[in-house]
Every structure is written in structure tokens, then in C-alpha cells.
Amino acid sequence: MGVLFNLKTKVDKCIDEKKLDAAAVRGKIALQTGFILSLITPTSADDPVKIEKLRKAAESILQTKF
Amino acid sequence: MKAFSIKTKVLFVLVCSLTLGAIIQIGLVRDSYEQNVAMVAESALTSAQRTFDSLKARQLSSLALASSALANVDAVRDLFQKGDRDALYAYLTPLFNDLKSREIPVVTFMDRDATVFLRLHVPKNFGDSLEAVTTVRKTMQTKEVSAGFDLTKLGFSAGSCRPIRDREGSVIGYVVIGGFLDQFVATMKSQTSDDYILMGYKSFVDEQMYRNARKAKGQPDTWDQFASILVFGKTREAQGTNQYEKDLQNVPAEGRVLGSVTVNDRTFVRGVFPLQDATGTAIGGIFVEHDITSLYKGMQRVQNLAIVVLIVLTVLLSAAITVVLNKLVFARLKRTMNIVTRVVGGEFSQKIVATSADEVGRLEELFEQFRTIFVGLVDEMTKQQAEDDDKS
């Protein structure tokens, strides 16, 4: 438990560091993955499919390795 | 699958439509030009033929008048009947000089069998037969005056042949009065401004006599210029080699339009009408060349203008349509897409406001309703998740 949430936290942090438009970038990631980042909590299940989708979408949009 | 934006597709359709329109327009311009050329060609041909007929009638009429005057003078008749060649020549020399000054250079007396008795223009040449000359042959057959054009051993000539009768009315010989047609086309040009080339078949002409005559007149020997035809008069040089011979084949009596040709930046429309002797046999033809350079350049101007208009119109319409489509559709779609993305990204307070009541406006309304449902669902799921977390 917590891998998905940790990944989501890293993505949020990267967005902040790069000073990007958070809502727009998170929206693009959500549209690509098919789920909303806001709904990922520390208790969210670590669905490997979701984790892979998020990682791929974040790397593609933020051009950063996760 | 390669995707093209709507903007690209619309512009593509626009350019295609305008190009098609321009092609049709250019086609219509060309069609109209072709029709005008055909009309001008017909008109030039008709005008040339009328001018030719008028000049021919005038010339043959004056020849007939002269032959009548000669054949009906008693002194002439008596001297001819006596066979006194020298006396006849001496008697007629002053009159012949007058005729020559009026471009009637041929006066020939013949016996009943068409053997030449006296040529006033070449008194030393006599004794040969002119029976082969159509106008003479026709007079011999009908015993009446006949007049027409002939292609003789020397070239084209206009002649009037009349029987000479004794006091009892019996035919004792014939007199032919004639002139050559070398200057005929120059007279036609002075009346119509068009150019003409007078051509006849070689088969009627004696090669040696033709060459000698050209040499005597100081004109170039053109016997070998074409295979089966000869140029007997022209107001401009003949172009090409074989075309004239083909064009002369089976020309109908009313003539034939031969289309247009461009030589040295000048465009001409060509035509030909036949020349026939007194029996209606084709002996050659007159080629007509009417200058249509201004008409052709006018057509080209319109065609070029159509292309320029097409380019300018394409650029202007493309720009106008791009601006209008951007304002009415694409900018509004982009704005809606941005808001939807932001809402999905967590900015649930963003609202999609319909900017108009048109199709895009209805889409904006629909998205706003969808956004409301979506935000409600997310809110509900968040609460549910919080409750589940509390329970665990």
C-alpha cells in the first residue's frame, strides 16, 4: 500500500518544482490515465495497472523519469 | 491514421473549389476565344472570297469588253481573214500598247483549230496550239464568248476568249485577251489588309517555261519549293513545306478554315478557297491569313488575370475563413477543452459558460452539464473514500 500515492505525490512535487499550471497538467495526466489524481489517497490500493499508467503518462507529459 | 484538422480540410476544399472554378473560367475564356477565332476566320475567308470574286468579275468584264471590241472591228476581221499577220500586228500595235498600260498584256489571235495566228505580246511566237487552255476549249465548243481563270504553261492567267466571225456569221477564228494574276493578291491585300498566297498545281505548268519566265522577270526560281504546287503570287512568304499541299486537297467551293498559327509572336488564322477554271476544274487555291494577334493577346490577358484573381482570392478567402472559423469555432472549442482538462485536473470550480446560442454554444452547455455531474460524482466519491478510511 502507498506506492500509487507516493507516485502521485512525486508527480505533484515535480509539477510544483517546474512551476507548471497544476490544474492543466494534472488534467492532461488524468485524461491520459483514465482516472483522477485527486482521488488517490494514502489508502488507495496499489493497482499495478494504474501505477504503470500514471508513471507513463507523467513521464510523457512532464518529461521526467519516475 | 493521419488526422487533418478541420481547418486544413476546409482550406483544402476552398482551394480545390476555387481552382476548379478558375479552370472552368479559363476553359470558358478559351472556348469563347475559339468561337471568336472561328467566327473571325469565317469572316476573313468570306471577305477574301467576295473581294476575289469582285476583282475577278471586274477583270473578266474588262477583258470581255476588250475582246468584243477587237473581234467586231471590221478591219481586224478582214486582216485576220486574209491571214495578213504583219498588217494585223501593225494595225493593232497602238491599241495593244494602250491595253498593256491597263494591265492587259496578252492578246492572241487563233485559227479555228486554236492554232496561234498572232500574239501581239510576242509576235514572233505563233503556230502552236492553245486548245488545251480551258477557256479557249470552252469557246470552241460553245462558239460563244467565255471567260475565266486558267492555269497555263506559264502560270495563272485570266482570259476572255471570243469567236471571230466573218460577215456571214461563220466562225473563222478566235481572239483571247488576258492578263496574269501575279498582282491579284496584292490588290486583294490593299482592300482587306489580310495576307494572301496564290498557289496552283504544277501539273498544269511547263517547268522550263516557268523557270525561264521567272528568270526573265528577275524573280527567284521556286519550282522546287513544294512537290506538287507552285506559288504564283503572295503578299507574305509561305511557311512550312508540306502543309499547303495537304490543305489544298478537296477544298469545298465555299473554302475551308484551317485554324490558327503563331509565327514570330504574331498569331494568324488561316483559310483557303479554291480556284477553278472555266469548266469548274480545281486549278489551285488562294490561302488567306488574317492577323488575330490582338484577339489572342486579349485572351491571354484574361487568362492570366483569371489566374492572378484565383491566387489573390484564395489567399484572401483562406485568411478570412481562418479568422472566422477561429473566432466562431476553434477558439471556443479550445477554451472548452482547456476548462475540461483543468476540471479533470482538480480545479472543480471552473465553469464552462456558453458564449452563444449556436451549435458550439450548445456543446458548451452540454459540457457544463457534464462538468456539474462529474464534479458531483467526484465529491461523492471523495466523501465515501473519507468514510471508508475512517472506518478502517
Coordinates of C-alpha atoms in Angstrom, one line a residue, chain B:
Chain B
M1 CA -4.3 7.1 -39.2
K2 CA -3.1 10.6 -40.1
A3 CA -5.5 13.2 -38.9
F4 CA -6.0 16.5 -40.6
S5 CA -7.6 19.4 -38.7
I6 CA -11.0 20.7 -39.8
K7 CA -9.2 24.0 -40.6
T8 CA -6.9 22.2 -43.0
K9 CA -9.8 20.3 -44.6
V10 CA -11.9 23.4 -45.0
L11 CA -8.9 25.3 -46.6
F12 CA -8.3 22.3 -48.8
V13 CA -11.9 22.2 -50.0
L14 CA -11.8 26.0 -50.5
V15 CA -8.6 25.9 -52.6
C16 CA -10.0 23.0 -54.6
S17 CA -13.2 24.8 -55.3
L18 CA -11.5 28.0 -56.3
T19 CA -9.1 26.1 -58.6
L20 CA -11.9 24.2 -60.2
G21 CA -13.8 27.5 -60.6
A22 CA -10.7 29.0 -62.2
I23 CA -10.2 26.0 -64.5
I24 CA -13.8 26.3 -65.6
Q25 CA -13.5 30.0 -66.1
I26 CA -10.3 29.6 -68.1
G27 CA -12.0 26.9 -70.1
L28 CA -14.9 29.2 -70.9
V29 CA -12.5 32.0 -71.9
R30 CA -10.7 29.6 -74.2
D31 CA -13.9 28.3 -75.6
S32 CA -15.1 31.9 -76.2
Y33 CA -11.8 32.6 -77.9
E34 CA -12.0 29.6 -80.1
Q35 CA -15.5 30.6 -81.1
N36 CA -14.3 34.1 -81.9
V37 CA -11.4 32.8 -83.8
A38 CA -13.7 30.5 -85.8
M39 CA -16.0 33.5 -86.5
V40 CA -13.2 35.8 -87.5
A41 CA -11.7 33.1 -89.7
E42 CA -15.0 32.5 -91.4
S43 CA -15.4 36.3 -91.8
A44 CA -11.9 36.7 -93.3
L45 CA -12.4 33.8 -95.6
T46 CA -15.8 35.1 -96.8
S47 CA -14.4 38.6 -97.2
A48 CA -11.4 37.3 -99.2
Q49 CA -13.7 35.3 -101.4
R50 CA -16.0 38.2 -102.0
T51 CA -13.1 40.5 -102.8
F52 CA -11.6 37.9 -105.1
D53 CA -15.0 37.4 -106.9
S54 CA -15.5 41.1 -107.2
L55 CA -12.0 41.6 -108.7
K56 CA -12.4 38.6 -110.9
A57 CA -15.7 39.8 -112.2
R58 CA -14.3 43.3 -112.9
Q59 CA -11.2 41.9 -114.6
L60 CA -13.1 39.4 -116.7
S61 CA -15.7 42.0 -117.6
S62 CA -13.0 44.4 -118.9
L63 CA -11.3 41.6 -120.8
A64 CA -14.6 40.6 -122.3
L65 CA -15.2 44.2 -123.3
A66 CA -11.8 44.5 -124.9
S67 CA -12.2 41.1 -126.8
S68 CA -15.6 42.2 -128.0
A69 CA -14.1 45.5 -129.3
L70 CA -11.3 43.7 -131.1
A71 CA -13.4 40.9 -132.6
N72 CA -16.0 43.2 -134.0
V73 CA -13.8 45.7 -135.8
D74 CA -14.2 45.1 -139.5
A75 CA -10.6 46.0 -140.3
V76 CA -9.3 43.4 -137.8
R77 CA -11.7 40.8 -139.1
D78 CA -10.7 41.4 -142.7
L79 CA -6.9 41.4 -142.0
F80 CA -7.3 38.2 -139.9
Q81 CA -9.4 36.5 -142.6
K82 CA -6.8 37.5 -145.2
G83 CA -4.1 36.0 -143.0
D84 CA -2.0 39.1 -143.1
R85 CA -0.2 38.7 -139.8
D86 CA 2.2 41.7 -140.3
A87 CA -0.6 44.1 -141.3
L88 CA -2.8 43.0 -138.4
Y89 CA 0.1 43.5 -136.0
A90 CA 0.8 46.9 -137.3
Y91 CA -2.8 47.9 -137.2
L92 CA -3.3 46.8 -133.6
T93 CA 0.0 47.9 -132.1
P94 CA -1.2 51.3 -130.8
L95 CA -4.3 49.7 -129.3
F96 CA -2.2 46.9 -127.8
N97 CA 0.1 49.5 -126.2
D98 CA -3.0 51.1 -124.6
L99 CA -4.2 47.7 -123.3
K100 CA -0.8 46.9 -121.8
S101 CA -0.9 50.2 -119.9
R102 CA -4.3 48.9 -118.5
E103 CA -2.6 45.6 -117.3
I104 CA -4.0 43.6 -120.2
P105 CA -0.7 42.3 -121.6
V106 CA -2.0 39.3 -123.6
V107 CA -3.8 39.4 -127.0
T108 CA -3.7 36.3 -129.1
F109 CA -5.5 35.5 -132.4
M110 CA -6.1 31.9 -133.3
D111 CA -7.3 29.9 -136.2
R112 CA -10.5 27.8 -136.0
D113 CA -8.4 24.9 -134.6
A114 CA -6.9 27.1 -131.9
T115 CA -3.5 27.3 -133.6
V116 CA -1.9 30.6 -132.7
F117 CA -2.0 33.1 -135.6
L118 CA -0.6 36.1 -133.9
R119 CA 0.5 37.0 -130.4
L120 CA 0.6 40.8 -130.1
H121 CA 2.7 40.4 -126.9
V122 CA 5.3 38.0 -128.6
P123 CA 4.6 38.4 -132.4
K124 CA 7.4 36.0 -133.3
N125 CA 5.8 33.1 -131.5
F126 CA 2.9 31.5 -133.4
G127 CA 1.9 28.2 -134.9
D128 CA 1.4 26.4 -131.5
S129 CA -2.0 25.3 -130.3
L130 CA -3.9 26.7 -127.4
E131 CA -6.6 24.1 -127.5
A132 CA -5.5 22.8 -124.1
V133 CA -6.4 26.2 -122.5
T134 CA -9.8 25.6 -120.9
T135 CA -11.3 29.0 -121.7
V136 CA -10.3 28.5 -125.4
R137 CA -11.6 25.0 -125.5
K138 CA -14.9 26.1 -124.0
T139 CA -15.3 28.8 -126.6
M140 CA -14.5 26.4 -129.4
Q141 CA -17.2 24.0 -128.1
T142 CA -19.9 26.6 -127.5
K143 CA -18.9 29.1 -130.2
E144 CA -19.8 31.7 -127.6
V145 CA -17.6 34.1 -125.6
S146 CA -16.2 32.5 -122.4
A147 CA -14.1 34.0 -119.7
G148 CA -12.3 32.6 -116.7
F149 CA -9.1 31.8 -115.0
D150 CA -6.7 29.3 -116.4
L151 CA -3.5 27.7 -115.2
T152 CA -1.5 27.7 -118.4
K153 CA 2.0 26.6 -119.1
L154 CA 3.3 29.9 -117.8
G155 CA 1.1 30.2 -114.8
F156 CA -2.2 31.7 -113.8
S157 CA -4.0 33.9 -116.2
A158 CA -7.3 35.5 -116.6
G159 CA -8.7 35.4 -120.1
S160 CA -11.7 36.1 -122.3
C161 CA -12.0 34.2 -125.5
R162 CA -14.4 35.1 -128.2
P163 CA -15.0 33.7 -131.7
I164 CA -14.3 35.9 -134.7
R165 CA -17.0 35.6 -137.3
D166 CA -17.0 36.6 -140.9
R167 CA -19.6 38.8 -142.4
E168 CA -21.9 35.8 -142.9
G169 CA -21.6 34.8 -139.2
S170 CA -19.3 31.8 -139.6
V171 CA -16.6 31.3 -137.1
I172 CA -13.2 32.0 -138.7
G173 CA -11.0 32.0 -135.6
Y174 CA -10.8 33.2 -132.0
V175 CA -9.2 36.0 -130.1
V176 CA -8.1 35.7 -126.5
I177 CA -7.4 38.8 -124.3
G178 CA -5.9 38.2 -120.9
G179 CA -3.7 39.1 -118.1
F180 CA -1.7 37.4 -115.4
L181 CA -2.7 37.1 -111.8
D182 CA 0.6 37.8 -110.2
Q183 CA -0.6 41.1 -108.8
F184 CA -4.0 39.9 -107.9
V185 CA -3.2 39.1 -104.3
A186 CA -1.5 42.5 -103.8
T187 CA -4.7 44.2 -104.9
M188 CA -6.7 42.0 -102.5
K189 CA -4.4 42.8 -99.6
S190 CA -4.8 46.5 -100.3
Q191 CA -8.6 46.1 -100.0
T192 CA -8.7 43.8 -96.9
S193 CA -5.3 44.2 -95.2
D194 CA -5.1 40.4 -95.0
D195 CA -2.3 38.4 -96.5
Y196 CA -2.7 36.0 -99.4
I197 CA -0.8 33.3 -101.2
L198 CA -1.9 32.2 -104.6
M199 CA -1.0 28.7 -105.4
G200 CA -1.6 26.4 -108.3
Y201 CA -0.9 22.8 -109.3
K202 CA 2.4 22.1 -111.1
S203 CA 0.8 19.5 -113.3
F204 CA -0.7 22.3 -115.5
V205 CA 2.6 24.3 -115.8
D206 CA 5.6 23.7 -118.1
E207 CA 8.7 23.6 -115.9
Q208 CA 11.1 25.1 -118.4
M209 CA 8.7 27.9 -119.4
Y210 CA 8.0 28.6 -115.8
R211 CA 11.8 28.8 -114.9
N212 CA 12.5 30.9 -118.0
A213 CA 9.7 33.3 -117.1
R214 CA 10.8 33.7 -113.5
K215 CA 14.4 34.3 -114.7
A216 CA 13.2 36.9 -117.3
K217 CA 11.3 38.7 -114.6
G218 CA 14.2 38.6 -112.2
Q219 CA 12.2 36.6 -109.7
P220 CA 13.7 33.6 -107.7
D221 CA 13.1 30.2 -109.2
T222 CA 10.7 28.5 -106.7
W223 CA 9.9 25.4 -108.8
D224 CA 11.3 23.1 -106.1
Q225 CA 9.8 24.8 -103.1
F226 CA 6.8 22.4 -103.0
A227 CA 6.4 19.0 -104.5
S228 CA 3.2 19.4 -106.4
I229 CA 2.2 23.1 -106.2
L230 CA 3.7 26.4 -107.1
V231 CA 3.4 29.9 -105.6
F232 CA 2.2 32.3 -108.3
G233 CA 1.6 35.3 -106.1
K234 CA 2.0 36.3 -102.5
T235 CA 1.9 39.1 -100.0
R236 CA 3.9 37.2 -97.4
E237 CA 6.2 34.2 -97.5
A238 CA 4.8 30.7 -97.3
Q239 CA 5.6 28.9 -94.1
G240 CA 6.4 25.3 -93.8
T241 CA 6.7 22.7 -96.5
N242 CA 4.0 20.1 -96.8
Q243 CA 1.0 21.7 -95.1
Y244 CA -0.1 23.8 -98.1
E245 CA -0.4 20.7 -100.4
K246 CA -2.5 18.9 -97.8
D247 CA -4.7 21.9 -97.2
L248 CA -5.4 22.3 -100.9
Q249 CA -6.8 18.8 -101.2
N250 CA -10.6 18.6 -101.6
V251 CA -11.2 22.2 -100.7
P252 CA -15.0 22.8 -100.9
A253 CA -16.3 25.6 -103.1
E254 CA -17.0 27.8 -100.1
G255 CA -13.5 27.4 -98.8
R256 CA -12.1 25.9 -95.6
V257 CA -10.9 27.4 -92.3
L258 CA -7.5 26.0 -91.4
G259 CA -7.2 27.1 -87.8
S260 CA -4.7 29.4 -86.2
V261 CA -0.9 29.5 -86.3
T262 CA 1.7 31.6 -84.5
V263 CA 4.7 32.9 -86.3
N264 CA 7.3 35.3 -84.8
D265 CA 5.0 36.4 -82.0
R266 CA 2.1 37.1 -84.4
T267 CA -0.9 34.9 -84.5
F268 CA -2.8 34.3 -87.7
V269 CA -6.0 32.5 -88.6
R270 CA -5.7 30.7 -91.9
G271 CA -8.2 29.6 -94.6
V272 CA -8.2 28.6 -98.2
F273 CA -10.6 28.8 -101.0
P274 CA -10.3 27.0 -104.4
L275 CA -9.6 28.5 -107.8
Q276 CA -11.4 26.9 -110.7
D277 CA -11.1 27.3 -114.4
A278 CA -14.0 28.0 -116.8
T279 CA -15.1 24.3 -116.6
G280 CA -15.1 24.2 -112.8
T281 CA -11.9 22.2 -112.5
A282 CA -9.8 22.9 -109.5
I283 CA -6.5 24.5 -110.6
G284 CA -5.2 25.8 -107.3
G285 CA -6.3 28.0 -104.4
I286 CA -5.8 31.2 -102.5
F287 CA -4.6 31.0 -98.9
V288 CA -5.9 33.7 -96.6
E289 CA -4.0 34.8 -93.4
H290 CA -5.8 37.1 -91.1
D291 CA -3.9 38.6 -88.2
I292 CA -5.6 37.9 -84.8
T293 CA -2.6 38.8 -82.6
S294 CA -4.7 41.3 -80.6
L295 CA -7.5 38.8 -80.1
Y296 CA -5.1 36.2 -79.0
K297 CA -3.2 38.5 -76.6
G298 CA -6.6 39.7 -75.2
M299 CA -7.5 36.1 -74.5
Q300 CA -4.1 35.5 -72.8
R301 CA -4.6 38.7 -70.7
V302 CA -8.0 37.4 -69.5
Q303 CA -6.5 34.0 -68.8
N304 CA -3.6 35.4 -66.8
L305 CA -5.9 37.8 -65.0
A306 CA -8.1 34.8 -64.0
I307 CA -5.0 33.0 -62.6
V308 CA -4.0 36.1 -60.6
V309 CA -7.5 36.6 -59.4
L310 CA -7.6 33.0 -58.3
I311 CA -4.4 33.3 -56.3
V312 CA -5.4 36.6 -54.6
L313 CA -8.9 35.2 -54.0
T314 CA -7.5 32.0 -52.5
V315 CA -5.2 33.9 -50.2
L316 CA -7.9 36.4 -49.1
L317 CA -10.7 33.8 -48.7
S318 CA -8.3 31.5 -46.8
A319 CA -7.4 34.2 -44.4
A320 CA -11.0 35.3 -44.0
I321 CA -12.2 31.8 -43.4
T322 CA -9.4 31.0 -41.0
V323 CA -10.2 34.1 -38.9
V324 CA -14.0 33.4 -38.9
L325 CA -13.5 29.7 -38.1
N326 CA -11.1 30.6 -35.4
K327 CA -13.4 33.1 -33.8
L328 CA -16.6 31.1 -34.2
V329 CA -15.4 27.6 -33.6
F330 CA -11.8 26.7 -32.9
A331 CA -11.1 29.3 -30.2
R332 CA -14.3 28.4 -28.3
L333 CA -13.6 24.6 -28.6
K334 CA -10.0 25.2 -27.3
R335 CA -11.4 27.2 -24.4
T336 CA -13.9 24.4 -23.6
M337 CA -11.2 21.8 -23.9
N338 CA -8.9 23.7 -21.6
I339 CA -11.6 24.1 -18.9
V340 CA -12.5 20.4 -19.2
T341 CA -8.8 19.5 -18.7
R342 CA -8.5 21.8 -15.7
V343 CA -11.6 20.4 -14.2
V344 CA -10.3 16.8 -14.6
G345 CA -7.0 18.1 -13.1
G346 CA -8.9 19.1 -9.9
E347 CA -10.0 22.7 -10.5
F348 CA -13.6 21.8 -10.0
S349 CA -14.7 25.4 -9.6
Q350 CA -14.0 26.2 -13.3
K351 CA -17.3 26.6 -15.2
I352 CA -18.0 26.4 -18.9
V353 CA -20.1 29.4 -19.8
A354 CA -21.9 29.2 -23.1
T355 CA -20.8 32.1 -25.3
S356 CA -23.6 31.9 -27.8
A357 CA -26.7 30.0 -28.7
D358 CA -25.2 28.5 -31.8
E359 CA -24.0 24.9 -32.2
V360 CA -20.8 25.4 -30.3
G361 CA -22.7 27.2 -27.6
R362 CA -25.0 24.2 -27.2
L363 CA -21.9 22.0 -26.9
E364 CA -20.5 24.3 -24.2
E365 CA -23.8 24.0 -22.3
L366 CA -23.6 20.2 -22.6
F367 CA -20.1 20.2 -21.3
E368 CA -21.1 22.4 -18.4
Q369 CA -23.9 19.9 -17.5
F370 CA -21.4 17.1 -17.8
R371 CA -19.0 19.0 -15.6
T372 CA -21.6 19.5 -12.9
I373 CA -22.4 15.8 -12.9
F374 CA -18.7 15.0 -12.9
V375 CA -17.9 17.3 -10.0
G376 CA -20.9 15.9 -8.0
L377 CA -19.6 12.3 -8.6
V378 CA -16.0 13.2 -7.6
D379 CA -17.3 15.0 -4.5
E380 CA -19.4 11.9 -3.5
M381 CA -16.5 9.5 -4.1
T382 CA -14.2 11.7 -2.0
K383 CA -16.7 11.6 0.9
Q384 CA -17.2 7.9 0.5
Q385 CA -13.4 7.4 0.5
A386 CA -13.0 9.5 3.7
E387 CA -15.8 7.5 5.4
D388 CA -14.1 4.2 4.4
D389 CA -10.7 5.5 5.6
D390 CA -12.3 6.5 9.0
K391 CA -13.9 3.1 9.3
S392 CA -10.6 1.3 8.7

